[in-house]
Amino acid sequence: MEVFIIKRKLLTLGFVFTIFIFLNQSKVLAYDANKTVTPDPSILNTTSFYYTVKSGDSLWKISKNYNTSISSIMSLNNRTTYTIYIGENLLIKNSSTQTVNYKVSIGDTLWGLSKKFNTSINTIKISNYLISDYLMIGEILTIPVNSTQIVKPIGIEIYSTSPGATYGDVYTWKNARRLFTVDTQATLMDFYTGITFNIKYYGGSNHADIIPLTLTDTNKLKKIFTSWSWTNRPMLLMFYKDGVSHTMAVSMAGMPHSTTNIYNNGITGHFDLYFLNSTSHVSNSISETHQFNVLRAGGLR
């Protein structure tokens, strides 16, 4: 637990008092429905939503992630203690700014969405961890309405948390792509060999099209796939967003194909990276092999 000590002089009374601020002070325990109080659904509104507590969470961390306060979370959830439980749902009020969750469709642009919702391009990008100006069809953006206040993405859910350090968190593609956005750079680790290499998200709406960053990364990839083929393997995807470290369970196919925008890494084309429920660009179908690999890397198989 981190402790910040702040000294302030109360000018009107002429003495110094000390404030102790305790960070990460809430405990996270196994969920026990008998020890929690379910918030009244009637207080839900356009800026309130339920957040499912996961391992490593604290009231301080959750409050920072969603631009709210510990006292607000405790009040909304009828709490008198800082203890929270893995798996329980906490009612969160994101901010005073009204937002919409918008699903990108053909023809949408950041400029067009900024005009439609009376906000700014920069606000949409920062609020949704966007690096590129290109939008992918089907991705969901949390957009402030009539405001340029930066908010946090609302409604990102995790399918399964990692059971240990050798596994990753399992996200469906719908949720993963809201964190792993286009042009995000990351490290992939092969689940079986432990070999790591660096990549970036190049594009793709049904799954992530990825490209090794350098020739060195491609050579490491060749050690995993001794020959290029559509054979796929479980892997762990590691990257940072907004100061938070993410490790996700994924599955990668070992065949470079189609287009690229990195031309000095020793290959032509990109590779396919699947998350839970990712589908093929061609058939729009779910691959059972990729599904198994994702669950394997997540400790569920």
mmCIF file of C-alpha atoms in Angstrom:
data_model
loop_
_atom_site.group_PDB
_atom_site.id
_atom_site.type_symbol
_atom_site.label_atom_id
_atom_site.label_comp_id
_atom_site.label_asym_id
_atom_site.label_seq_id
_atom_site.Cartn_x
_atom_site.Cartn_y
_atom_site.Cartn_z
ATOM 1 C CA MET A 1 0.000 0.000 0.000
ATOM 2 C CA GLU A 2 1.357 3.437 -0.953
ATOM 3 C CA VAL A 3 1.022 6.334 1.461
ATOM 4 C CA PHE A 4 1.299 10.002 0.514
ATOM 5 C CA ILE A 5 1.786 12.506 3.322
ATOM 6 C CA ILE A 6 0.729 16.070 2.588
ATOM 7 C CA LYS A 7 1.322 18.918 5.002
ATOM 8 C CA ARG A 8 -0.828 22.016 4.812
ATOM 9 C CA LYS A 9 -0.832 25.162 6.917
ATOM 10 C CA LEU A 10 -4.252 26.373 7.955
ATOM 11 C CA LEU A 11 -3.680 30.102 7.675
ATOM 12 C CA THR A 12 -6.745 31.245 9.590
ATOM 13 C CA LEU A 13 -5.826 29.222 12.665
ATOM 14 C CA GLY A 14 -2.046 29.384 12.325
ATOM 15 C CA PHE A 15 -1.142 25.720 12.652
ATOM 16 C CA VAL A 16 0.012 22.875 10.439
ATOM 17 C CA PHE A 17 -1.994 19.715 9.987
ATOM 18 C CA THR A 18 -1.039 16.517 8.134
ATOM 19 C CA ILE A 19 -3.197 14.560 5.707
ATOM 20 C CA PHE A 20 -2.511 10.883 5.103
ATOM 21 C CA ILE A 21 -3.734 9.619 1.723
ATOM 22 C CA PHE A 22 -3.754 5.854 1.358
ATOM 23 C CA LEU A 23 -3.664 4.493 -2.208
ATOM 24 C CA ASN A 24 -4.623 0.981 -3.249
ATOM 25 C CA GLN A 25 -6.120 0.553 0.178
ATOM 26 C CA SER A 26 -9.017 -1.711 -0.775
ATOM 27 C CA LYS A 27 -8.714 -5.468 -0.492
ATOM 28 C CA VAL A 28 -9.765 -7.839 -3.250
ATOM 29 C CA LEU A 29 -11.130 -11.159 -2.047
ATOM 30 C CA ALA A 30 -12.957 -14.103 -3.566
ATOM 31 C CA TYR A 31 -16.535 -13.189 -4.370
ATOM 32 C CA ASP A 32 -19.097 -13.969 -1.669
ATOM 33 C CA ALA A 33 -22.637 -12.861 -2.553
ATOM 34 C CA ASN A 34 -23.640 -12.915 1.119
ATOM 35 C CA LYS A 35 -21.167 -10.125 1.915
ATOM 36 C CA THR A 36 -22.188 -7.671 -0.782
ATOM 37 C CA VAL A 37 -25.166 -5.412 -1.352
ATOM 38 C CA THR A 38 -26.603 -5.193 -4.868
ATOM 39 C CA PRO A 39 -27.071 -1.555 -5.929
ATOM 40 C CA ASP A 40 -30.553 -0.332 -6.762
ATOM 41 C CA PRO A 41 -30.991 -0.637 -10.571
ATOM 42 C CA SER A 42 -33.177 2.483 -10.542
ATOM 43 C CA ILE A 43 -30.109 4.698 -10.159
ATOM 44 C CA LEU A 44 -28.624 3.497 -13.461
ATOM 45 C CA ASN A 45 -28.441 6.255 -16.082
ATOM 46 C CA THR A 46 -26.609 7.108 -19.306
ATOM 47 C CA THR A 47 -23.313 7.615 -17.481
ATOM 48 C CA SER A 48 -23.557 4.667 -15.066
ATOM 49 C CA PHE A 49 -22.627 1.077 -15.759
ATOM 50 C CA TYR A 50 -21.633 -2.123 -13.978
ATOM 51 C CA TYR A 51 -17.945 -3.044 -13.711
ATOM 52 C CA THR A 52 -16.915 -6.626 -12.856
ATOM 53 C CA VAL A 53 -14.076 -6.723 -10.305
ATOM 54 C CA LYS A 54 -11.020 -8.718 -11.395
ATOM 55 C CA SER A 55 -7.814 -9.826 -9.718
ATOM 56 C CA GLY A 56 -5.497 -6.892 -8.972
ATOM 57 C CA ASP A 57 -8.282 -4.325 -8.733
ATOM 58 C CA SER A 58 -8.670 -1.791 -5.943
ATOM 59 C CA LEU A 59 -11.179 0.984 -5.425
ATOM 60 C CA TRP A 60 -8.399 3.495 -6.095
ATOM 61 C CA LYS A 61 -7.421 1.812 -9.395
ATOM 62 C CA ILE A 62 -11.044 1.546 -10.560
ATOM 63 C CA SER A 63 -11.748 5.175 -9.647
ATOM 64 C CA LYS A 64 -8.708 6.347 -11.638
ATOM 65 C CA ASN A 65 -9.661 4.223 -14.666
ATOM 66 C CA TYR A 66 -13.157 5.678 -14.821
ATOM 67 C CA ASN A 67 -12.608 9.310 -13.821
ATOM 68 C CA THR A 68 -14.559 8.968 -10.589
ATOM 69 C CA SER A 69 -13.793 8.853 -6.856
ATOM 70 C CA ILE A 70 -13.591 6.163 -4.216
ATOM 71 C CA SER A 71 -16.320 7.891 -2.219
ATOM 72 C CA SER A 72 -18.619 7.929 -5.270
ATOM 73 C CA ILE A 73 -18.155 4.188 -5.837
ATOM 74 C CA MET A 74 -18.774 3.429 -2.165
ATOM 75 C CA SER A 75 -21.880 5.600 -2.073
ATOM 76 C CA LEU A 76 -23.398 4.154 -5.269
ATOM 77 C CA ASN A 77 -22.811 0.620 -3.998
ATOM 78 C CA ASN A 78 -23.924 1.174 -0.378
ATOM 79 C CA ARG A 79 -20.427 0.399 0.944
ATOM 80 C CA THR A 80 -18.901 1.148 4.328
ATOM 81 C CA THR A 81 -15.716 -0.859 3.750
ATOM 82 C CA TYR A 82 -12.935 -0.725 1.171
ATOM 83 C CA THR A 83 -13.048 -4.502 0.623
ATOM 84 C CA ILE A 84 -14.124 -5.637 -2.853
ATOM 85 C CA TYR A 85 -14.579 -9.140 -4.224
ATOM 86 C CA ILE A 86 -13.397 -10.763 -7.440
ATOM 87 C CA GLY A 87 -16.366 -11.350 -9.702
ATOM 88 C CA GLU A 88 -18.775 -8.894 -8.091
ATOM 89 C CA ASN A 89 -20.393 -6.070 -10.059
ATOM 90 C CA LEU A 90 -19.803 -2.496 -8.925
ATOM 91 C CA LEU A 91 -21.946 0.368 -10.144
ATOM 92 C CA ILE A 92 -19.697 3.093 -11.576
ATOM 93 C CA LYS A 93 -20.613 6.632 -12.567
ATOM 94 C CA ASN A 94 -18.141 7.430 -15.297
ATOM 95 C CA SER A 95 -18.450 11.218 -15.321
ATOM 96 C CA SER A 96 -20.975 14.007 -15.629
ATOM 97 C CA THR A 97 -20.497 13.957 -19.385
ATOM 98 C CA GLN A 98 -23.129 12.132 -21.411
ATOM 99 C CA THR A 99 -21.635 9.507 -23.716
ATOM 100 C CA VAL A 100 -22.757 7.074 -26.372
ATOM 101 C CA ASN A 101 -21.222 3.781 -27.403
ATOM 102 C CA TYR A 102 -21.095 3.980 -31.191
ATOM 103 C CA LYS A 103 -20.434 1.052 -33.544
ATOM 104 C CA VAL A 104 -18.346 2.095 -36.539
ATOM 105 C CA SER A 105 -19.904 1.415 -39.934
ATOM 106 C CA ILE A 106 -18.820 1.826 -43.554
ATOM 107 C CA GLY A 107 -17.989 5.440 -44.393
ATOM 108 C CA ASP A 108 -17.432 6.623 -40.821
ATOM 109 C CA THR A 109 -14.486 8.913 -40.109
ATOM 110 C CA LEU A 110 -13.200 10.573 -36.964
ATOM 111 C CA TRP A 111 -14.044 13.962 -38.462
ATOM 112 C CA GLY A 112 -17.584 12.867 -39.306
ATOM 113 C CA LEU A 113 -18.175 11.412 -35.827
ATOM 114 C CA SER A 114 -16.773 14.515 -34.141
ATOM 115 C CA LYS A 115 -19.304 16.633 -36.055
ATOM 116 C CA LYS A 116 -22.152 14.201 -35.451
ATOM 117 C CA PHE A 117 -21.700 14.217 -31.673
ATOM 118 C CA ASN A 118 -20.392 17.798 -31.310
ATOM 119 C CA THR A 119 -17.009 16.846 -29.905
ATOM 120 C CA SER A 120 -13.446 16.787 -31.285
ATOM 121 C CA ILE A 121 -11.309 14.269 -33.136
ATOM 122 C CA ASN A 122 -8.681 14.412 -30.397
ATOM 123 C CA THR A 123 -11.285 13.745 -27.704
ATOM 124 C CA ILE A 124 -12.537 10.634 -29.501
ATOM 125 C CA LYS A 125 -8.988 9.349 -30.066
ATOM 126 C CA ILE A 126 -7.747 9.843 -26.510
ATOM 127 C CA SER A 127 -10.972 8.538 -24.965
ATOM 128 C CA ASN A 128 -10.700 5.314 -26.987
ATOM 129 C CA TYR A 129 -6.920 4.702 -26.939
ATOM 130 C CA LEU A 130 -6.747 5.292 -30.687
ATOM 131 C CA ILE A 131 -3.328 5.765 -32.279
ATOM 132 C CA SER A 132 -4.326 5.684 -35.932
ATOM 133 C CA ASP A 133 -6.868 7.949 -37.617
ATOM 134 C CA TYR A 134 -8.243 4.911 -39.445
ATOM 135 C CA LEU A 135 -11.412 3.339 -38.045
ATOM 136 C CA MET A 136 -12.194 -0.370 -38.320
ATOM 137 C CA ILE A 137 -15.726 -1.436 -39.242
ATOM 138 C CA GLY A 138 -17.508 -2.888 -36.218
ATOM 139 C CA GLU A 139 -15.297 -1.392 -33.517
ATOM 140 C CA ILE A 140 -17.098 0.328 -30.654
ATOM 141 C CA LEU A 141 -16.169 3.853 -29.595
ATOM 142 C CA THR A 142 -17.263 5.639 -26.422
ATOM 143 C CA ILE A 143 -17.961 9.198 -27.587
ATOM 144 C CA PRO A 144 -18.748 12.263 -25.404
ATOM 145 C CA VAL A 145 -21.843 14.133 -26.566
ATOM 146 C CA ASN A 146 -21.673 17.949 -26.765
ATOM 147 C CA SER A 147 -18.383 17.898 -24.873
ATOM 148 C CA THR A 148 -14.639 17.666 -25.384
ATOM 149 C CA GLN A 149 -14.047 16.156 -21.945
ATOM 150 C CA ILE A 150 -11.846 13.054 -22.100
ATOM 151 C CA VAL A 151 -13.671 9.953 -20.823
ATOM 152 C CA LYS A 152 -12.856 6.265 -20.461
ATOM 153 C CA PRO A 153 -14.243 3.535 -22.731
ATOM 154 C CA ILE A 154 -17.471 2.210 -21.235
ATOM 155 C CA GLY A 155 -18.504 -1.420 -21.299
ATOM 156 C CA ILE A 156 -15.213 -3.246 -21.964
ATOM 157 C CA GLU A 157 -15.620 -6.702 -20.451
ATOM 158 C CA ILE A 158 -13.173 -9.515 -19.809
ATOM 159 C CA TYR A 159 -14.233 -13.098 -20.571
ATOM 160 C CA SER A 160 -11.809 -14.761 -18.158
ATOM 161 C CA THR A 161 -8.935 -13.512 -16.021
ATOM 162 C CA SER A 162 -5.574 -15.217 -16.149
ATOM 163 C CA PRO A 163 -5.214 -18.045 -13.588
ATOM 164 C CA GLY A 164 -1.467 -17.446 -13.329
ATOM 165 C CA ALA A 165 1.633 -15.708 -14.648
ATOM 166 C CA THR A 166 2.078 -18.163 -17.531
ATOM 167 C CA TYR A 167 -1.374 -17.419 -18.962
ATOM 168 C CA GLY A 168 -3.204 -14.422 -20.405
ATOM 169 C CA ASP A 169 -6.571 -12.806 -19.871
ATOM 170 C CA VAL A 170 -9.213 -13.980 -22.339
ATOM 171 C CA TYR A 171 -11.087 -11.256 -24.212
ATOM 172 C CA THR A 172 -13.600 -11.613 -26.996
ATOM 173 C CA TRP A 173 -12.590 -9.819 -30.177
ATOM 174 C CA LYS A 174 -15.354 -7.241 -29.599
ATOM 175 C CA ASN A 175 -13.715 -6.192 -26.323
ATOM 176 C CA ALA A 176 -10.048 -6.841 -27.109
ATOM 177 C CA ARG A 177 -10.014 -4.480 -30.094
ATOM 178 C CA ARG A 178 -11.121 -1.592 -27.841
ATOM 179 C CA LEU A 179 -7.792 -1.903 -26.009
ATOM 180 C CA PHE A 180 -5.546 -3.328 -28.735
ATOM 181 C CA THR A 181 -6.230 -0.609 -31.305
ATOM 182 C CA VAL A 182 -4.760 -0.108 -34.788
ATOM 183 C CA ASP A 183 -1.045 0.808 -34.817
ATOM 184 C CA THR A 184 -0.558 -0.388 -31.224
ATOM 185 C CA GLN A 185 2.847 -2.002 -30.823
ATOM 186 C CA ALA A 186 3.094 -5.110 -28.663
ATOM 187 C CA THR A 187 5.156 -8.168 -27.808
ATOM 188 C CA LEU A 188 3.999 -11.681 -28.633
ATOM 189 C CA MET A 189 5.270 -14.689 -26.680
ATOM 190 C CA ASP A 190 4.849 -18.194 -28.028
ATOM 191 C CA PHE A 191 2.999 -20.207 -25.383
ATOM 192 C CA TYR A 192 5.072 -23.373 -25.810
ATOM 193 C CA THR A 193 8.609 -22.104 -26.477
ATOM 194 C CA GLY A 194 8.613 -18.768 -24.661
ATOM 195 C CA ILE A 195 10.164 -17.053 -27.701
ATOM 196 C CA THR A 196 9.152 -13.379 -27.907
ATOM 197 C CA PHE A 197 9.013 -10.939 -30.819
ATOM 198 C CA ASN A 198 7.604 -7.465 -31.432
ATOM 199 C CA ILE A 199 4.647 -6.658 -33.684
ATOM 200 C CA LYS A 200 2.116 -3.969 -34.450
ATOM 201 C CA TYR A 201 -1.609 -4.109 -35.229
ATOM 202 C CA TYR A 202 -1.777 -3.271 -38.923
ATOM 203 C CA GLY A 203 -5.523 -3.483 -39.543
ATOM 204 C CA GLY A 204 -8.401 -5.912 -39.871
ATOM 205 C CA SER A 205 -12.008 -5.922 -38.660
ATOM 206 C CA ASN A 206 -12.680 -9.651 -38.139
ATOM 207 C CA HIS A 207 -9.369 -10.299 -36.403
ATOM 208 C CA ALA A 208 -6.090 -8.442 -36.001
ATOM 209 C CA ASP A 209 -3.706 -8.329 -38.943
ATOM 210 C CA ILE A 210 -0.226 -7.970 -37.439
ATOM 211 C CA ILE A 211 3.270 -7.295 -38.766
ATOM 212 C CA PRO A 212 6.675 -8.084 -37.179
ATOM 213 C CA LEU A 213 8.462 -4.785 -36.572
ATOM 214 C CA THR A 214 11.991 -5.739 -37.654
ATOM 215 C CA LEU A 215 14.040 -8.411 -39.392
ATOM 216 C CA THR A 216 15.157 -9.600 -35.961
ATOM 217 C CA ASP A 217 11.526 -10.133 -34.977
ATOM 218 C CA THR A 218 10.843 -12.060 -38.199
ATOM 219 C CA ASN A 219 13.862 -14.305 -37.567
ATOM 220 C CA LYS A 220 12.506 -15.091 -34.087
ATOM 221 C CA LEU A 221 9.158 -15.890 -35.647
ATOM 222 C CA LYS A 222 10.871 -18.309 -38.021
ATOM 223 C CA LYS A 223 12.155 -20.250 -35.000
ATOM 224 C CA ILE A 224 8.552 -20.787 -33.905
ATOM 225 C CA PHE A 225 7.138 -21.608 -37.352
ATOM 226 C CA THR A 226 9.953 -23.562 -38.986
ATOM 227 C CA SER A 227 8.162 -23.086 -42.316
ATOM 228 C CA TRP A 228 5.380 -20.701 -43.237
ATOM 229 C CA SER A 229 1.978 -22.389 -43.088
ATOM 230 C CA TRP A 230 -1.581 -21.809 -41.882
ATOM 231 C CA THR A 231 -0.756 -23.808 -38.766
ATOM 232 C CA ASN A 232 -1.661 -21.734 -35.716
ATOM 233 C CA ARG A 233 -0.304 -21.594 -32.189
ATOM 234 C CA PRO A 234 -1.384 -20.227 -28.780
ATOM 235 C CA MET A 235 0.437 -17.059 -27.747
ATOM 236 C CA LEU A 236 0.392 -14.258 -25.189
ATOM 237 C CA LEU A 237 -0.041 -10.672 -26.395
ATOM 238 C CA MET A 238 1.564 -8.060 -24.121
ATOM 239 C CA PHE A 239 1.125 -4.297 -24.430
ATOM 240 C CA TYR A 240 0.423 -1.106 -22.473
ATOM 241 C CA LYS A 241 -2.560 1.199 -22.712
ATOM 242 C CA ASP A 242 -3.043 4.286 -20.559
ATOM 243 C CA GLY A 243 -0.350 3.086 -18.163
ATOM 244 C CA VAL A 244 -1.972 -0.331 -17.719
ATOM 245 C CA SER A 245 -0.152 -3.538 -18.674
ATOM 246 C CA HIS A 246 -2.257 -6.072 -20.578
ATOM 247 C CA THR A 247 -1.514 -9.721 -21.283
ATOM 248 C CA MET A 248 -4.107 -11.357 -23.531
ATOM 249 C CA ALA A 249 -4.560 -14.925 -24.700
ATOM 250 C CA VAL A 250 -4.422 -15.130 -28.509
ATOM 251 C CA SER A 251 -3.802 -17.504 -31.412
ATOM 252 C CA MET A 252 -1.541 -16.769 -34.381
ATOM 253 C CA ALA A 253 -1.410 -18.308 -37.859
ATOM 254 C CA GLY A 254 2.056 -18.740 -39.369
ATOM 255 C CA MET A 255 1.404 -17.662 -42.948
ATOM 256 C CA PRO A 256 2.395 -14.189 -44.196
ATOM 257 C CA HIS A 257 -0.015 -12.963 -46.866
ATOM 258 C CA SER A 258 -1.580 -9.965 -48.576
ATOM 259 C CA THR A 259 -0.460 -6.389 -47.799
ATOM 260 C CA THR A 260 1.898 -4.697 -45.352
ATOM 261 C CA ASN A 261 3.300 -1.265 -44.552
ATOM 262 C CA ILE A 262 6.663 -2.376 -43.134
ATOM 263 C CA TYR A 263 9.064 -3.252 -45.931
ATOM 264 C CA ASN A 264 12.391 -3.971 -44.205
ATOM 265 C CA ASN A 265 11.402 -6.818 -41.883
ATOM 266 C CA GLY A 266 12.236 -9.700 -44.212
ATOM 267 C CA ILE A 267 8.700 -10.719 -45.194
ATOM 268 C CA THR A 268 5.992 -9.586 -47.550
ATOM 269 C CA GLY A 269 2.539 -9.369 -46.052
ATOM 270 C CA HIS A 270 1.022 -9.686 -42.587
ATOM 271 C CA PHE A 271 -0.076 -12.460 -40.189
ATOM 272 C CA ASP A 272 -3.461 -13.245 -38.630
ATOM 273 C CA LEU A 273 -3.963 -12.905 -34.874
ATOM 274 C CA TYR A 274 -7.162 -14.290 -33.368
ATOM 275 C CA PHE A 275 -8.914 -13.541 -30.081
ATOM 276 C CA LEU A 276 -11.937 -15.351 -28.669
ATOM 277 C CA ASN A 277 -14.731 -15.285 -31.292
ATOM 278 C CA SER A 278 -12.519 -13.717 -33.972
ATOM 279 C CA THR A 279 -13.589 -14.753 -37.449
ATOM 280 C CA SER A 280 -12.032 -15.182 -40.876
ATOM 281 C CA HIS A 281 -11.968 -12.221 -43.253
ATOM 282 C CA VAL A 282 -12.970 -14.554 -46.091
ATOM 283 C CA SER A 283 -15.677 -16.812 -44.629
ATOM 284 C CA ASN A 284 -16.585 -14.788 -41.527
ATOM 285 C CA SER A 285 -16.554 -18.102 -39.638
ATOM 286 C CA ILE A 286 -15.048 -18.973 -36.251
ATOM 287 C CA SER A 287 -12.037 -21.313 -36.332
ATOM 288 C CA GLU A 288 -12.276 -24.071 -33.733
ATOM 289 C CA THR A 289 -8.478 -24.420 -33.723
ATOM 290 C CA HIS A 290 -7.964 -20.732 -33.004
ATOM 291 C CA GLN A 291 -10.684 -20.904 -30.337
ATOM 292 C CA PHE A 292 -8.911 -23.797 -28.622
ATOM 293 C CA ASN A 293 -5.553 -21.998 -28.755
ATOM 294 C CA VAL A 294 -6.980 -18.833 -27.188
ATOM 295 C CA LEU A 295 -8.555 -20.830 -24.359
ATOM 296 C CA ARG A 296 -5.318 -22.807 -23.953
ATOM 297 C CA ALA A 297 -3.278 -19.612 -23.600
ATOM 298 C CA GLY A 298 -5.882 -18.383 -21.111
ATOM 299 C CA GLY A 299 -5.559 -21.476 -18.913
ATOM 300 C CA LEU A 300 -9.038 -22.748 -19.792
ATOM 301 C CA ARG A 301 -7.865 -25.839 -21.731
#
